[in-house]
XYZ file of C-alpha atoms in Angstrom:
208
model
C 179.830 -54.503 203.961
C 177.361 -53.282 201.852
C 177.142 -52.235 198.113
C 174.482 -50.124 196.022
C 174.832 -50.013 192.273
C 172.804 -47.466 190.260
C 172.071 -47.122 186.946
C 168.751 -45.730 185.864
C 167.267 -45.729 182.814
C 164.845 -42.314 181.559
C 161.666 -43.130 183.775
C 164.132 -43.586 187.131
C 167.176 -41.132 186.375
C 167.228 -37.392 187.266
C 169.502 -35.855 185.060
C 169.460 -32.801 182.499
C 171.636 -29.856 181.087
C 171.820 -26.147 180.965
C 173.078 -24.257 178.145
C 173.120 -20.452 178.283
C 172.671 -20.186 174.889
C 169.268 -21.483 175.221
C 168.597 -20.209 178.693
C 164.713 -20.778 178.857
C 165.143 -24.319 176.954
C 164.833 -27.653 179.331
C 167.202 -30.438 177.787
C 165.429 -33.473 179.813
C 164.655 -35.337 176.585
C 168.467 -35.453 175.414
C 170.135 -38.984 175.340
C 173.233 -36.901 175.976
C 174.396 -34.158 178.429
C 177.446 -30.942 177.326
C 179.883 -29.991 179.935
C 182.663 -27.563 178.536
C 182.896 -23.642 177.618
C 181.970 -20.729 175.563
C 184.205 -18.393 173.943
C 184.291 -16.389 176.661
C 182.418 -18.489 179.193
C 183.595 -21.352 180.883
C 180.013 -22.161 182.774
C 178.035 -22.156 179.281
C 177.104 -26.107 179.538
C 176.572 -27.601 182.836
C 175.069 -30.995 183.599
C 172.627 -31.531 186.520
C 171.914 -35.162 188.420
C 170.152 -37.081 191.135
C 170.914 -40.502 192.205
C 168.222 -42.046 194.764
C 170.874 -42.967 197.873
C 168.066 -43.737 200.798
C 168.854 -47.419 200.709
C 172.189 -46.638 202.104
C 171.646 -47.455 205.826
C 171.907 -44.714 208.288
C 174.833 -44.938 210.530
C 176.931 -46.735 207.495
C 180.450 -45.458 206.796
C 181.025 -44.651 203.335
C 184.293 -46.941 201.761
C 183.797 -45.360 198.230
C 181.563 -43.696 195.840
C 182.709 -43.848 191.868
C 180.746 -41.944 189.302
C 181.018 -43.694 185.723
C 179.944 -41.883 182.866
C 180.781 -42.471 179.309
C 182.401 -39.645 177.429
C 181.787 -39.906 173.322
C 182.772 -36.698 172.041
C 184.973 -34.274 172.883
C 187.258 -31.619 172.216
C 190.266 -30.463 174.153
C 191.266 -31.055 177.477
C 189.890 -29.518 180.618
C 189.266 -29.260 184.148
C 186.211 -31.066 185.049
C 184.649 -30.171 188.120
C 181.530 -32.235 190.122
C 180.286 -30.743 193.079
C 177.153 -31.309 195.458
C 174.337 -28.847 194.721
C 173.198 -26.879 198.314
C 170.236 -26.836 199.545
C 169.334 -23.049 198.551
C 168.394 -24.818 194.860
C 166.514 -27.877 196.725
C 163.173 -27.207 194.348
C 165.218 -27.639 190.752
C 163.739 -30.380 188.678
C 164.927 -32.442 186.003
C 161.753 -31.554 183.918
C 161.557 -27.777 184.363
C 165.320 -26.879 185.084
C 166.908 -24.394 182.382
C 169.671 -22.017 182.658
C 167.255 -19.096 183.751
C 165.242 -21.319 186.341
C 165.829 -23.630 188.766
C 162.333 -25.233 188.553
C 160.574 -23.195 186.007
C 159.471 -20.236 188.191
C 162.094 -19.608 190.744
C 165.778 -18.344 189.958
C 168.683 -20.359 190.668
C 169.803 -19.274 194.357
C 173.377 -17.287 193.378
C 173.415 -16.760 189.462
C 171.826 -17.933 186.349
C 173.056 -21.262 185.586
C 173.629 -22.490 189.125
C 177.049 -20.724 188.882
C 177.929 -19.398 192.383
C 180.107 -21.300 194.328
C 179.126 -21.603 198.172
C 175.279 -20.376 197.222
C 174.158 -22.730 194.388
C 176.692 -25.262 194.731
C 179.139 -26.353 197.176
C 182.652 -24.562 197.040
C 184.473 -27.678 197.752
C 184.748 -29.824 194.440
C 183.543 -33.397 194.716
C 186.343 -34.291 191.983
C 188.704 -32.198 190.183
C 190.609 -32.955 186.903
C 191.110 -33.572 183.457
C 190.160 -36.898 182.490
C 191.286 -36.651 179.106
C 189.929 -36.414 175.784
C 189.728 -39.861 174.643
C 185.713 -41.393 174.207
C 185.618 -44.444 176.505
C 184.009 -44.721 180.220
C 185.324 -42.662 182.734
C 185.176 -43.357 186.213
C 185.153 -40.368 188.777
C 186.222 -41.405 192.275
C 184.111 -39.135 194.703
C 185.565 -37.431 197.835
C 183.986 -38.962 200.475
C 183.437 -35.954 203.307
C 181.382 -34.149 199.916
C 179.669 -37.335 199.279
C 179.119 -37.749 202.691
C 177.420 -34.567 203.089
C 175.179 -34.729 200.286
C 174.464 -38.457 201.474
C 172.987 -36.937 204.358
C 171.124 -33.512 202.287
C 170.858 -35.045 198.841
C 170.243 -32.329 196.377
C 172.084 -33.908 193.594
C 175.246 -33.030 191.530
C 176.365 -30.594 189.004
C 179.103 -30.977 186.475
C 180.951 -28.060 184.486
C 184.326 -27.490 183.027
C 186.353 -24.282 184.746
C 188.871 -23.880 181.640
C 189.137 -21.219 178.700
C 191.456 -22.145 175.713
C 191.203 -19.858 172.988
C 187.897 -19.276 170.991
C 185.466 -20.893 168.833
C 186.471 -24.648 167.997
C 189.471 -24.069 170.248
C 187.199 -24.164 173.569
C 186.812 -27.537 175.517
C 183.717 -29.284 175.753
C 182.720 -32.961 176.460
C 179.501 -35.063 175.905
C 178.281 -37.836 177.889
C 175.206 -40.216 177.680
C 172.466 -39.329 179.789
C 170.004 -41.527 181.226
C 167.590 -41.062 178.406
C 170.058 -43.350 176.214
C 168.750 -46.514 174.900
C 171.783 -49.119 175.790
C 171.537 -49.370 179.252
C 175.608 -50.102 180.076
C 176.255 -46.404 178.917
C 174.388 -44.526 180.975
C 175.354 -42.651 184.097
C 175.890 -45.243 187.137
C 177.258 -44.784 190.893
C 178.671 -47.314 192.646
C 179.192 -46.515 196.278
C 180.595 -49.134 199.011
C 180.049 -48.733 202.948
C 180.951 -50.435 206.124
C 177.575 -51.747 208.077
C 176.800 -49.348 211.215
C 177.834 -51.072 214.307
C 175.227 -52.541 216.056
C 175.247 -52.117 220.036
C 174.834 -55.371 222.308
C 172.851 -54.886 225.207
C 173.962 -58.005 227.919
C 171.583 -58.129 230.840
C 172.334 -60.374 234.120
C 171.510 -61.352 236.884
C 172.847 -61.148 240.529
C 176.255 -62.834 240.755
């Protein structure tokens, strides 16, 4: 059995967030990121991240994949979703992605904010649920089928809230630490466990 634990720093980490109220601003240097809604917009704040999965051996069977995020601020409970980004947005970059553009030049494949299910991101969620509003480490157990598809063609993850409850301060949101945060243990962490690929045995023998 093998295991990969990734908790990259600002240099190695790839994460940023999109804000519809600042549609041309790249948020790459922030030590945190926001996920949640606006008054009438459940997709206002959306997080993008990507982990290097190349060290998982070809042919391995993924047994578990857990994303850990440190939540340090929140309002109301909501549905928090994690999806894999699709090939049409493969050119998105941490340093240039904004609400309007995936790479500073090209539009998101489906709609601004990487918001179109089935075009910008996979329709099936890797995680969907309400992890609560207490400000602690959150562990998100990822769907293995969707994680396996991302591992095969890794364009990263998108996270967003899908709940609107009221207006103004009544809208649900969450703050998480990013890979730029100074305390290493509070940065995004991915733990993947797999069964080693089976090796074929070739037995050569002479005449009996």
